[in-house]
Amino acid sequence: MTTLVDAPARVDDLQLIGSMVGSGYRTPPALVRRGDGQTLQLTPLLYLVLDAVDGRRSCAEIADVVSHAMERRVSEEVVATLVEDHLRPLGLLKLDDGSEPELKRSNPLLALKLKFAVTDPRSTRRLTDPFRFLFRPALAAVVVAGFLAVTWWVFFRQGLAPAAYDAFQRPHLLLLVFVVTVLSAGFHEFGHAAAARYGGADPGVIGAGLYLVWPAFYTDVTDSYRLGRTGRIRTDLGGLYFNAIVVVLTFVWWSLSGWDALLLLVATQILQMVQQLLPLLRFDGYHLLADLTGVPDLYHRIRPTLAGLLPHRWSDPEARALKPWARGVITLWVLITVPMLVLMLAALVAAVPRMVGSAGGAIRQNASAVADAWQTGTFIDVTANGLQVLAVVLPLLACAIILGRLGLRSSRGLAQWSQGSLPKRVLAAALSAVVITSLSWAWWPHPGNYRPIGPDERGLITSLLPSAQSVPAARPAPLYAPASAAGGSAEERLGSGEPLEATFAEGAALPTKSDPQLAMVLVPAAEEPGDGSSDPEPDPDGSTEPWVFPFDKPLPPDEGDNQAAAYNTTDDSVRYDVAFALVWAEGDEVLNVNEAHAYASCSNCVTVAVAFQVVLIMDDAHVVVPQNLAVAANYDCYRCITAAIASQLVLSVEDTPGQEQLLALVEVWNQLTEFGQNITAYSLAEISTQLDEFKAEIVAILGEAPPVVPDSTSTSTSGSSSDGTSTEGTTEPSSGSSPTGSPAAPAPSPTEPAAEPSAEPATEPTTAPPSPEPSAEPSPEASTPSP
């Protein structure tokens, strides 16, 4: 039996908001707000009883007031029951002795923590009143149109690359962007408060707190529940509208200052707006959906909504509490949100080892940068690098907090659920063992499990599925690419990006795009003619060598270009590639390219590429930019000699050569062809000298000036390159004949025949500028011998 209470009293600072306008419930709830900020939903009867409580009326008098309001009789005993069993446990009424009760707030998993007020309600109204005019429809339409125009211009016309470049070139601008971004988050809250004031509600405090580990601002707009659905939606979107204002003002600021880095603010505002619109967490999108449906707390509807999907629960009062259209929207939201939250939790658990590995490397790197900046006394650099350290540490702390809270709540829930029942205890223990075992397996230091996240990784959700793991983590076997498995050579499959199975030694770190490792490629050897087999099909450039180098293969030459390409992966071999070309250039532009590429990955081998091109300009060309490129590179080479020689002659011819000149050119070209057929008999120095002599003869035939024999430069690098790194020689024209870089390597004396020509571009090209008068260009050479 309930004891009658004399004159119950409401707690201090209790706010009666009233019935929710535009509610999605069949029976609209009434809202009250306690002094601690907790908003509660009450049935109409409970709200009427609470509204009648004034600290002077007895339960009998309260019953009379409620009976008059409801137009039906409510007894004194019913009022006493509601007071003692419902209102007082909710912390809405004082205790019998007149003291304030101990309030218990709900503690959502992702709620804002450590909140503190920055402004009181009066200051909030004073600060936000000047911004109310921004919500006038005509002005709002102009701002939204400007926002859309600026966003389209930045992302589809201007681009963010100049802004990023400017920000990193001038760190103080990057710091400015960060500061303005933080301040814009506070300005976002002004938008919510100003929108509430525009609609007629009284906003409360504006404060700050921690959302997991990230600082966040908040605005108390509980009073907006007094407004209709339109007013509440305007309040929800007010913050995003103020973000749009920041975007427009940023464009004006950029127009006046010319600082490209400011355009990064457009990107930060768009990202903030997209994040706020997500309805999965308690951001603006969540509250927007709640106000659209008229259901204040969506998360509290997850359990009854899922239970209401069961056929035998369709008629339950809790399942039928919402209006049909609201129930449909909330059910759709639950069916999307619950799987997404589960998937996000699985992705979080799986990503912890990789995040730890990446954070460890980033912290070491940035901490060292902070220490160096501190020693040099550069405050901006210290701040920028310190922020980068925080950017790495905070996500790890957030993961720890989420998983820790979830684990603690789950263990408490299992303990309460299984209390007093042995079968439930056994089931709870088994479930706990499964979870602990799964986490141990996911976080165990398997080979490569804690490797940093690489730039080549895409981070797809499908990577969580076992079928997506096409690359075994650790098995002692070489990479095998059978040429007949997919209708093409191993080189074709490697170049096409087709996935190949790769296995590596137990405990070895897995390769990444930024840190590749050498692997073995097994290609079936060509069998002898007559045995019923055919030779391997060559690439379009004529090469049958597998491409094992850690860079892209050079592209084939365009029309009018000349290219010699020697690729060697065979031990104890000699490979030459020779390409000679004479081009009659006509038209307004002369852009001919002459290039030589020599790449070797072998032992005790010789690889030489020689490209010789003569470009005769017949017309008055306005753009003359020929290119002369030579690249030689060793990759995992031992006792190898690799050389690339590119020699180009660009000559402007005023008149068409006569018959005698053409015959003389044919004679010289025949000598050049014979020289190419016997080029293996010459040393590298002799090859360069001979090519210079041919150029001098051509100049003498076509030009009035005496033959010009130019100087040439070369660079060479000695080393075995046994660690798998590549060494590369390039050339640059110089005014003297002395070589640059390391001492020139001894010239090879090969005796084996040369290989057939093949082709492609360069990594660090050497260009020879054209001469407006008949002259010979310097002949670059690139050689990379290894002892």
XYZ file of N, CA, C and O in Angstrom, residues 605-677:
292
model
N 77.655 -9.780 -66.056
C 76.976 -9.533 -67.320
C 77.313 -8.133 -67.830
O 77.748 -7.267 -67.075
N 77.087 -7.927 -69.121
C 77.318 -6.644 -69.784
C 76.025 -6.240 -70.484
O 75.443 -7.047 -71.224
N 75.592 -4.998 -70.257
C 74.360 -4.493 -70.860
C 74.628 -3.088 -71.393
O 75.012 -2.200 -70.624
N 74.458 -2.894 -72.711
C 74.789 -1.619 -73.335
C 73.645 -1.227 -74.275
O 73.156 -2.056 -75.052
N 73.219 0.034 -74.192
C 72.224 0.586 -75.114
C 72.821 1.813 -75.778
O 73.376 2.691 -75.107
N 72.742 1.880 -77.123
C 73.309 2.984 -77.893
C 72.210 3.534 -78.802
O 71.657 2.792 -79.628
N 71.895 4.819 -78.636
C 70.891 5.478 -79.473
C 71.548 6.658 -80.179
O 72.151 7.516 -79.535
N 71.428 6.689 -81.506
C 72.021 7.759 -82.303
C 70.932 8.292 -83.238
O 70.316 7.542 -83.993
N 70.703 9.602 -83.169
C 69.636 10.212 -83.961
C 70.148 11.498 -84.613
O 70.803 12.315 -83.954
N 69.797 11.668 -85.861
C 70.086 12.891 -86.605
C 68.747 13.520 -86.972
O 67.898 12.873 -87.610
N 68.531 14.770 -86.569
C 67.294 15.489 -86.854
C 67.638 16.654 -87.782
O 68.389 17.563 -87.385
N 67.122 16.634 -88.992
C 67.366 17.685 -89.963
C 66.100 18.539 -90.058
O 65.034 18.067 -90.478
N 66.199 19.819 -89.647
C 65.062 20.736 -89.647
C 64.980 21.393 -91.014
O 65.855 22.175 -91.395
N 63.896 21.100 -91.736
C 63.763 21.574 -93.104
C 63.017 22.904 -93.176
O 63.215 23.686 -94.096
N 62.095 23.189 -92.219
C 61.297 24.409 -92.256
C 61.763 25.373 -91.172
O 62.641 25.058 -90.359
N 61.115 26.551 -91.141
C 61.406 27.530 -90.097
C 60.556 27.205 -88.867
O 59.471 27.765 -88.648
N 60.999 26.259 -88.096
C 60.245 25.845 -86.903
C 60.351 26.915 -85.817
O 61.411 27.513 -85.603
N 59.235 27.183 -85.144
C 59.213 28.173 -84.068
C 59.500 27.543 -82.706
O 59.924 28.232 -81.788
N 59.222 26.255 -82.549
C 59.472 25.549 -81.280
C 60.416 24.399 -81.586
O 60.061 23.449 -82.286
N 61.637 24.501 -81.080
C 62.638 23.465 -81.291
C 63.108 22.992 -79.917
O 63.925 23.648 -79.261
N 62.555 21.880 -79.446
C 62.900 21.366 -78.116
C 63.157 19.859 -78.225
O 62.335 19.043 -77.791
N 64.246 19.458 -78.832
C 64.554 18.021 -78.859
C 65.039 17.561 -77.481
O 65.470 18.363 -76.652
N 64.980 16.260 -77.256
C 65.433 15.699 -75.976
C 66.391 14.547 -76.254
O 66.137 13.722 -77.136
N 67.457 14.529 -75.482
C 68.471 13.487 -75.600
C 68.635 12.856 -74.219
O 69.116 13.496 -73.295
N 68.205 11.619 -74.048
C 68.113 10.994 -72.729
C 68.934 9.716 -72.688
O 68.947 8.944 -73.641
N 69.588 9.502 -71.547
C 70.341 8.267 -71.350
C 70.204 7.842 -69.905
O 70.449 8.632 -68.997
N 69.794 6.589 -69.667
C 69.608 6.061 -68.317
C 70.207 4.664 -68.258
O 69.933 3.824 -69.111
N 71.035 4.438 -67.243
C 71.571 3.104 -66.976
C 71.339 2.793 -65.517
O 71.613 3.626 -64.654
N 70.821 1.598 -65.228
C 70.490 1.250 -63.840
C 70.797 -0.209 -63.587
O 70.534 -1.079 -64.422
N 71.388 -0.458 -62.413
C 71.625 -1.817 -61.934
C 70.671 -2.108 -60.791
O 70.448 -1.260 -59.918
N 70.090 -3.297 -60.787
C 69.213 -3.729 -59.700
C 69.631 -5.133 -59.293
O 69.504 -6.071 -60.060
N 70.131 -5.265 -58.070
C 70.606 -6.547 -57.560
C 71.617 -7.156 -58.548
O 71.488 -8.294 -58.976
N 72.604 -6.344 -58.890
C 73.598 -6.725 -59.891
C 74.937 -7.010 -59.208
O 75.332 -6.294 -58.293
N 75.662 -8.037 -59.678
C 76.975 -8.349 -59.135
C 77.943 -8.550 -60.291
O 77.699 -9.331 -61.206
N 79.035 -7.791 -60.239
C 80.059 -7.849 -61.291
C 79.409 -7.642 -62.661
O 79.552 -8.463 -63.577
N 78.716 -6.521 -62.778
C 78.049 -6.237 -64.046
C 78.461 -4.856 -64.543
O 78.783 -3.968 -63.761
N 78.437 -4.682 -65.854
C 78.735 -3.406 -66.496
C 77.502 -3.003 -67.291
O 77.039 -3.746 -68.156
N 76.963 -1.842 -66.960
C 75.740 -1.363 -67.604
C 75.984 0.051 -68.108
O 76.430 0.909 -67.341
N 75.712 0.300 -69.380
C 76.007 1.606 -69.962
C 74.925 1.977 -70.957
O 74.394 1.124 -71.679
N 74.590 3.275 -70.989
C 73.647 3.814 -71.966
C 74.273 5.041 -72.608
O 74.743 5.940 -71.911
N 74.292 5.077 -73.923
C 74.884 6.184 -74.671
C 73.817 6.734 -75.618
O 73.266 5.995 -76.433
N 73.532 8.007 -75.480
C 72.582 8.675 -76.370
C 73.292 9.844 -77.037
O 73.848 10.711 -76.365
N 73.274 9.845 -78.347
C 73.954 10.886 -79.108
C 72.970 11.426 -80.134
O 72.398 10.666 -80.921
N 72.768 12.744 -80.132
C 71.759 13.365 -80.996
C 72.359 14.572 -81.717
O 73.040 15.390 -81.094
N 72.099 14.671 -82.993
C 72.542 15.800 -83.808
C 71.300 16.494 -84.356
O 70.494 15.882 -85.060
N 71.136 17.776 -84.020
C 70.014 18.568 -84.513
C 70.584 19.647 -85.420
O 71.375 20.487 -84.975
N 70.183 19.639 -86.700
C 70.803 20.492 -87.697
C 69.712 21.197 -88.497
O 68.756 20.577 -88.951
N 69.837 22.507 -88.620
C 68.897 23.280 -89.414
C 69.448 23.413 -90.834
O 70.550 23.939 -91.040
N 68.660 22.930 -91.811
C 69.107 22.914 -93.210
C 68.291 23.947 -93.972
O 67.059 23.885 -94.004
N 68.987 24.921 -94.562
C 68.276 25.994 -95.261
C 67.663 25.509 -96.566
O 66.521 25.845 -96.889
N 68.412 24.717 -97.366
C 67.929 24.247 -98.657
C 67.865 22.722 -98.659
O 68.570 22.052 -97.886
N 67.065 22.198 -99.541
C 66.975 20.744 -99.683
C 68.323 20.212 -100.173
O 68.907 20.765 -101.118
N 68.883 19.169 -99.527
C 70.188 18.653 -99.947
C 70.172 18.229 -101.419
O 69.174 17.676 -101.913
N 71.294 18.504 -102.084
C 71.402 18.119 -103.485
C 71.750 16.658 -103.639
O 71.905 15.914 -102.664
N 71.919 16.248 -104.932
C 72.188 14.847 -105.209
C 73.503 14.402 -104.595
O 73.587 13.318 -104.015
N 74.545 15.246 -104.705
C 75.846 14.861 -104.148
C 75.775 14.745 -102.626
O 76.368 13.832 -102.035
N 75.057 15.670 -102.000
C 74.950 15.594 -100.547
C 74.201 14.341 -100.104
O 74.576 13.690 -99.118
N 73.142 13.985 -100.825
C 72.375 12.803 -100.450
C 73.226 11.542 -100.609
O 73.168 10.630 -99.760
N 74.014 11.475 -101.689
C 74.886 10.306 -101.874
C 75.926 10.220 -100.757
O 76.257 9.128 -100.272
N 76.453 11.395 -100.362
C 77.427 11.396 -99.268
C 76.777 10.950 -97.964
O 77.388 10.217 -97.152
N 75.534 11.388 -97.746
C 74.825 10.952 -96.525
C 74.601 9.442 -96.543
O 74.724 8.773 -95.502
N 74.237 8.898 -97.692
C 74.028 7.451 -97.794
C 75.318 6.710 -97.464
O 75.313 5.685 -96.777
N 76.451 7.223 -97.942
C 77.732 6.581 -97.665
C 78.026 6.584 -96.162
O 78.451 5.579 -95.588
N 77.807 7.760 -95.549
C 78.046 7.838 -94.101
C 77.107 6.899 -93.345
O 77.504 6.218 -92.396
N 75.861 6.832 -93.803
C 74.899 5.972 -93.088
C 75.239 4.496 -93.258
O 75.037 3.703 -92.329
N 75.756 4.132 -94.416
C 76.204 2.746 -94.586
C 77.344 2.423 -93.622
O 77.405 1.326 -93.058
N 78.268 3.382 -93.466
C 79.352 3.169 -92.503
C 78.811 3.049 -91.079
O 79.277 2.240 -90.275
N 77.793 3.884 -90.772
C 77.191 3.832 -89.445
C 76.511 2.490 -89.206
O 76.616 1.898 -88.115
N 75.833 1.968 -90.232
C 75.171 0.679 -90.089
C 76.186 -0.440 -89.877
O 75.994 -1.327 -89.035
N 77.270 -0.381 -90.632
C 78.321 -1.391 -90.453
C 78.935 -1.290 -89.064
O 79.236 -2.306 -88.425
N 79.080 -0.056 -88.596
C 79.602 0.149 -87.240
C 78.663 -0.471 -86.203
O 79.106 -1.116 -85.242
N 77.343 -0.314 -86.405
C 76.400 -0.885 -85.461
C 76.421 -2.392 -85.454
O 76.234 -3.023 -84.404
N 76.651 -2.996 -86.600
C 76.702 -4.460 -86.659
C 77.913 -5.018 -85.940
O 77.891 -6.175 -85.495
